[in-house]
Amino acid sequence: MKGTRGEGFPYALLGTWGLTRLLLLLFVSRVFVFPGPDVTSDVSVIYQGWYEILRTGTFPLDDVTWQYPPAAALAILSPGLLPFLDYAHAFFLLAFVADLVVYALLHYAGRRPGKTLRGAWVWVIGVPLLGPTVYARYDVMVTAVAVAALLAGARHPRVMGALVGFGALVKVWPALLLLGAVKRRAWAAAAVTAGGIAVLFGLSMPGAFSFLTFQRDRGTEVESLGSLVFHVGRHFGWDGQVLLNYGSVEFLGPYVGVVSRLALALTAIAFAWLLLWRLRAQRFRPHTLADAAFVAVLMFTATSRVISPQYMVWLVGIGAVCLCFRGSRMTLPVGLVLAACFVTVLEFPIWFSHVVGSDRLGITLLFLRNGLLVIAALLAALELWWSTVSDPAPALPAQATRTKEHLSSS
């Protein structure tokens, strides 16, 4: 069987995807036991608890762990589509399907003119590096929406906008994908879609926007960049605590509020830089949309008060779209993200007790993972700036680009 460019069918790619995903399913089904705490309890306890409330027509009004936009209810309710399975196994199967959708999109895109299968390989390798947590959170479903949006962006801006608007109402961060969009149709479609969904939920289900208050009151989570201050501080007399707070393990005590505000300030600085880039950017190539989205999501992840392991799925998905394009200069930053994924599975769940205990191993893992993310963010930002603002090489007009792609496929 031949591909669209005369290449043989990538059996190694598909085989690697199948074997690694089978292993993930065996882990979340508890056929094999993954080291560390059970990552599936969020599905069988928290998600299923929300499911029972949401199916009555209201959001979890008194549950501070519900910190998601209203359309997240669709992901939590989705296992109801498979009534022949119990909630947890239905959720794992749907997460697997979302993973398959991302792979299929990247595989299809990678075999088109001007594209490459590097992106599909990033997804195939990156997801299992994070362990079974990927299938035990709904972030892989959101990532599928984001990947579809970016791949549709160049030719179908309205489709991209609609997907971004929907994704933003599921977990906010997909709104960042619009940063590199130059067509107003994408922005308009996103606004209309998000606005329509928000109004629908606001009128039909009480508590649709209670998540805003719960998110505002979060502290500094033990895996975040800012948490390193307290991990080290515990060895020099800092007398705070590590407690389960707002659904995650956070530091509570002196100066936590200060560090949380500094994290928000870093996020504001990142936003200001992104705005400056958008105003200064002059050359928008086919890969710029994905590159800008990758930089934006990477910056906001690295500076967040919370860096949960499942956040890495976003970066793997967006980074994979970047490397679908032959012209993308994000190879090194994406490689650093993949390295950070491997360190992430070591700090959670395998050696999470060391992270909570702030011992030498736990602190080292966090320094490595967060350091890799910071370096990747800085390098990606520089590459984006050089390729769109400082790079003297002129961008090809849209018609010339299409002609070149047509000739290369002939």
XYZ file of C-alpha atoms in Angstrom:
410
model
C 0.000 0.000 0.000
C 1.354 3.410 -0.977
C 0.824 6.845 0.569
C -0.148 9.988 -1.248
C 3.503 10.839 -2.000
C 4.570 7.367 -3.014
C 5.776 6.437 0.449
C 5.110 3.045 1.971
C 2.457 2.751 4.608
C 3.965 3.657 8.019
C 3.430 0.312 9.734
C 5.975 1.152 12.454
C 4.046 4.289 13.365
C 0.669 2.567 13.557
C 2.122 -0.471 15.319
C 3.819 1.671 17.965
C 0.592 3.573 18.550
C -1.400 0.340 18.920
C 1.014 -1.364 21.315
C 1.493 1.655 23.565
C -2.238 2.384 23.734
C -3.043 -1.224 24.550
C -0.603 -0.930 27.440
C -2.278 2.278 28.654
C -5.687 0.572 28.581
C -4.316 -2.340 30.580
C -2.951 0.081 33.171
C -6.154 2.104 33.624
C -8.182 -1.124 33.729
C -5.898 -2.284 36.545
C -4.871 -5.427 34.674
C -1.354 -4.143 35.217
C -0.604 -1.915 38.203
C 1.303 1.267 37.448
C 3.732 2.410 40.189
C 2.578 5.148 42.554
C -0.913 6.246 43.620
C -3.930 5.106 41.620
C -4.486 7.768 38.941
C -7.883 6.345 37.979
C -9.595 7.361 41.215
C -10.404 10.787 39.776
C -12.632 9.072 37.230
C -14.296 6.498 39.469
C -14.828 8.895 42.392
C -14.708 12.579 41.369
C -15.893 12.427 37.745
C -18.580 9.875 38.507
C -19.767 11.987 41.425
C -20.068 14.999 39.128
C -21.850 12.808 36.578
C -24.570 11.948 39.073
C -25.138 15.647 39.814
C -24.905 16.905 36.220
C -27.432 14.398 34.950
C -30.024 16.047 37.250
C -29.672 19.308 35.302
C -27.444 21.348 37.599
C -23.727 21.934 38.110
C -21.930 20.909 41.340
C -22.744 24.216 43.064
C -21.148 23.388 46.421
C -18.123 21.469 45.158
C -15.018 23.677 45.003
C -13.223 21.016 42.962
C -15.500 21.825 40.009
C -13.299 24.430 38.317
C -14.192 24.009 34.683
C -16.211 25.971 32.090
C -19.785 24.786 31.516
C -19.165 22.677 28.394
C -16.873 20.449 30.470
C -20.149 18.876 31.573
C -20.324 17.220 28.152
C -17.031 15.404 28.746
C -18.128 14.272 32.203
C -21.513 13.118 30.899
C -20.086 11.405 27.804
C -19.717 7.915 29.399
C -23.512 7.838 29.463
C -23.258 7.184 25.708
C -21.979 3.694 26.570
C -24.601 2.330 29.012
C -23.330 -1.229 28.578
C -20.120 -0.284 30.460
C -19.610 1.016 33.971
C -18.729 4.707 34.200
C -14.959 4.341 34.596
C -14.444 1.866 31.749
C -16.703 3.887 29.462
C -14.623 6.983 30.215
C -11.341 5.170 29.523
C -12.705 3.883 26.211
C -13.791 7.380 25.149
C -10.373 8.774 26.112
C -8.844 6.060 23.931
C -11.132 7.100 21.047
C -10.064 10.747 21.472
C -6.430 9.611 21.340
C -7.211 7.675 18.154
C -8.860 10.745 16.606
C -5.745 12.841 17.257
C -3.526 10.153 15.765
C -5.747 9.859 12.687
C -5.773 13.633 12.150
C -1.989 13.903 12.459
C -1.440 10.847 10.263
C -3.710 12.223 7.547
C -2.191 15.697 7.733
C 1.350 14.337 7.738
C 0.895 12.595 4.401
C -0.279 15.716 2.581
C 2.034 17.892 0.425
C 4.280 20.147 2.488
C 3.673 18.106 5.643
C 5.538 15.337 7.450
C 4.751 12.452 9.781
C 7.043 13.898 12.464
C 3.967 15.299 14.161
C 2.264 11.917 14.320
C 5.431 10.452 15.855
C 5.452 13.184 18.514
C 1.922 12.189 19.526
C 2.615 8.459 19.384
C 5.680 8.814 21.620
C 4.586 11.663 23.876
C 1.301 10.256 25.175
C 2.667 6.993 26.664
C 5.547 8.933 28.225
C 2.931 10.456 30.557
C 1.620 7.076 31.650
C -2.013 6.139 32.387
C -2.876 9.632 33.634
C -3.668 10.543 30.006
C -6.669 8.199 29.906
C -7.761 9.086 33.432
C -8.436 12.786 32.703
C -10.607 14.459 30.084
C -7.748 16.634 28.769
C -7.089 14.240 25.879
C -10.631 14.957 24.655
C -10.013 18.712 24.714
C -6.681 18.208 22.962
C -8.467 16.357 20.150
C -10.662 19.426 19.597
C -7.611 21.726 19.644
C -5.637 19.598 17.166
C -8.606 19.488 14.793
C -8.972 23.267 15.075
C -5.329 23.973 14.221
C -5.253 21.567 11.291
C -8.429 23.153 9.911
C -7.179 26.691 10.469
C -5.450 27.490 7.180
C -8.200 26.374 4.813
C -11.314 26.497 6.973
C -11.072 29.454 9.380
C -14.755 29.286 10.347
C -14.427 25.620 11.283
C -11.333 26.441 13.297
C -13.128 29.275 15.074
C -16.118 27.111 15.940
C -13.865 24.379 17.342
C -11.834 26.913 19.333
C -14.992 28.481 20.743
C -16.289 25.077 21.784
C -12.923 24.022 23.218
C -12.637 27.225 25.249
C -15.986 26.434 26.878
C -14.671 22.973 27.757
C -11.328 23.996 29.295
C -10.449 27.639 28.500
C -6.908 27.139 27.139
C -7.955 26.412 23.513
C -8.809 30.136 23.258
C -5.032 30.671 22.964
C -5.079 28.974 19.564
C -6.496 32.151 18.046
C -3.283 34.073 18.722
C -1.857 33.411 15.264
C -5.152 33.543 13.363
C -5.126 36.336 10.780
C -8.600 35.845 9.338
C -11.433 37.595 11.111
C -13.774 34.763 10.216
C -11.971 32.523 12.720
C -12.328 35.062 15.525
C -15.969 35.730 14.688
C -16.859 32.035 14.558
C -15.116 31.465 17.901
C -16.978 34.341 19.543
C -20.355 33.257 18.190
C -19.835 29.608 19.161
C -18.532 30.352 22.660
C -21.221 32.957 23.266
C -23.996 30.662 22.095
C -22.825 27.746 24.238
C -22.375 29.992 27.278
C -25.891 31.417 26.945
C -27.360 27.947 26.453
C -25.749 26.575 29.605
C -26.390 29.758 31.584
C -30.115 29.572 30.875
C -30.547 25.829 31.222
C -28.332 24.774 34.137
C -27.805 26.593 37.458
C -24.195 27.292 38.472
C -22.736 27.311 34.955
C -20.132 29.935 35.895
C -19.430 29.092 39.525
C -16.061 27.763 38.372
C -14.756 31.338 38.066
C -14.835 31.850 41.831
C -13.316 28.453 42.553
C -10.444 29.064 40.112
C -9.754 32.506 41.600
C -9.263 31.053 45.079
C -6.706 28.406 44.134
C -3.258 28.493 45.718
C 0.179 27.212 44.679
C 0.104 23.568 43.646
C 3.073 21.402 44.670
C 4.176 20.704 41.076
C 4.155 24.287 39.806
C 7.138 26.505 39.124
C 6.396 28.681 42.150
C 6.171 25.666 44.436
C 9.949 25.234 44.223
C 10.290 28.185 46.607
C 8.442 26.263 49.301
C 9.971 22.874 48.540
C 13.383 24.378 49.185
C 12.063 26.595 52.000
C 10.881 23.569 53.993
C 14.557 22.678 54.475
C 15.280 26.137 55.885
C 12.500 26.552 58.423
C 9.433 27.482 56.371
C 6.551 26.209 58.473
C 3.715 25.901 55.965
C 1.745 22.788 55.097
C 1.012 20.543 52.139
C -2.718 19.798 51.993
C -5.391 18.723 49.539
C -7.019 22.041 48.659
C -9.446 22.872 45.819
C -8.954 19.440 44.325
C -5.153 19.438 44.187
C -2.215 19.095 46.564
C -1.171 22.656 47.409
C 1.102 24.589 49.730
C -0.656 26.561 52.448
C 1.061 28.932 54.831
C 3.232 32.075 54.980
C 4.040 33.789 51.665
C 1.964 31.374 49.565
C -0.276 34.269 48.520
C 2.778 36.295 47.480
C 4.147 33.492 45.294
C 0.711 32.906 43.759
C 0.484 36.591 42.837
C 3.987 36.456 41.350
C 2.883 33.504 39.221
C -0.064 35.549 37.985
C 2.330 38.420 37.252
C 4.522 36.095 35.169
C 1.450 34.991 33.252
C 0.564 38.656 32.655
C 4.090 39.320 31.365
C 3.778 36.328 29.026
C 0.461 37.684 27.760
C 2.032 41.117 27.197
C 4.874 39.558 25.186
C 2.402 37.581 23.091
C 0.415 40.739 22.424
C 3.606 42.554 21.407
C 4.506 39.692 19.086
C 1.065 39.794 17.480
C 1.409 43.528 16.825
C 4.949 43.212 15.424
C 4.591 39.995 13.410
C 4.805 40.595 9.660
C 5.233 37.144 8.114
C 2.596 34.481 8.605
C 3.603 31.204 7.012
C 1.497 28.032 6.914
C 3.024 26.807 10.185
C 2.831 30.122 12.065
C -0.675 29.448 13.380
C 0.429 26.237 15.086
C 3.776 27.671 16.234
C 2.085 30.665 17.883
C -0.443 28.404 19.590
C 2.351 26.180 20.905
C 4.273 29.166 22.313
C 1.155 30.612 23.954
C 0.055 27.344 25.590
C 3.633 26.583 26.672
C 4.065 30.014 28.275
C 0.787 29.849 30.142
C 1.485 26.293 31.325
C 4.991 27.086 32.578
C 3.856 30.175 34.532
C 0.647 28.692 35.946
C -0.014 28.282 39.656
C -0.930 24.699 38.811
C 0.992 22.363 36.484
C -0.928 19.123 36.674
C 0.544 16.172 34.730
C -2.398 16.115 32.304
C -1.520 19.651 31.163
C 1.400 18.108 29.317
C -1.064 16.409 26.958
C -1.970 19.864 25.585
C 1.660 20.610 24.787
C 2.238 17.242 23.133
C -0.827 17.719 20.926
C -0.048 21.294 19.865
C 3.644 20.496 19.454
C 2.706 17.564 17.235
C 0.717 19.882 14.959
C 3.741 22.187 14.703
C 5.981 19.373 13.525
C 3.441 18.293 10.917
C 4.758 21.276 8.943
C 8.160 20.911 7.324
C 8.893 24.601 7.848
C 8.246 24.705 11.590
C 11.239 25.690 13.713
C 9.833 24.190 16.913
C 11.739 20.903 16.755
C 13.991 21.583 19.754
C 11.260 23.057 22.014
C 8.978 20.114 21.207
C 11.840 17.732 22.001
C 12.285 19.439 25.366
C 8.558 19.027 26.037
C 8.849 15.293 25.321
C 11.744 15.100 27.786
C 9.597 16.972 30.309
C 6.843 14.381 29.776
C 9.202 11.603 30.828
C 10.229 13.506 33.949
C 6.562 14.228 34.645
C 5.611 10.561 34.856
C 8.497 10.080 37.292
C 7.286 12.868 39.591
C 3.647 11.805 39.180
C 2.589 9.210 39.859
C 5.730 7.097 40.314
C 7.576 9.164 42.953
C 4.854 11.609 43.951
C 5.411 10.841 47.632
C 8.906 12.302 47.265
C 7.464 15.450 45.700
C 4.955 15.861 48.536
C 7.720 15.217 51.043
C 10.020 17.804 49.420
C 12.982 15.468 49.657
C 16.036 15.609 47.405
C 14.585 13.304 44.747
C 11.270 15.156 44.612
C 12.895 18.597 44.346
C 15.317 17.377 41.675
C 12.488 16.010 39.546
C 10.546 19.262 39.788
C 13.610 21.345 38.946
C 14.189 19.173 35.886
C 10.584 19.127 34.649
C 9.841 22.813 35.262
C 13.281 23.824 34.034
C 12.705 21.973 30.760
C 9.357 23.743 30.335
C 10.851 27.184 30.997
C 13.748 26.600 28.581
C 11.351 25.245 25.964
C 9.103 28.300 26.366
C 12.011 30.732 25.968
C 13.456 28.936 22.928
C 10.039 28.605 21.289
C 9.322 32.302 21.842
C 12.658 33.265 20.281
C 12.064 30.994 17.295
C 8.599 32.467 16.776
C 9.976 36.011 16.935
C 12.855 35.308 14.556
C 10.652 33.579 11.984
C 7.896 36.192 11.910
C 9.448 39.492 13.039
C 13.239 39.417 12.644
C 13.791 36.841 9.918
C 14.662 38.747 6.707
C 13.547 35.910 4.436
C 10.344 36.968 2.688
C 7.248 34.851 3.064
C 5.785 33.373 -0.091
C 2.429 34.773 -1.189
C -0.475 32.435 -0.589
C -0.892 31.648 -4.302
C 2.832 30.906 -4.707
C 2.727 28.628 -1.682
C -0.176 26.659 -3.139
C 1.638 26.421 -6.506
C 4.799 25.162 -4.824
C 2.851 22.545 -2.860
C 1.098 21.435 -6.059
C 4.409 21.016 -7.891
C 5.973 19.117 -4.994
C 3.074 16.661 -5.020
C 3.214 16.090 -8.774
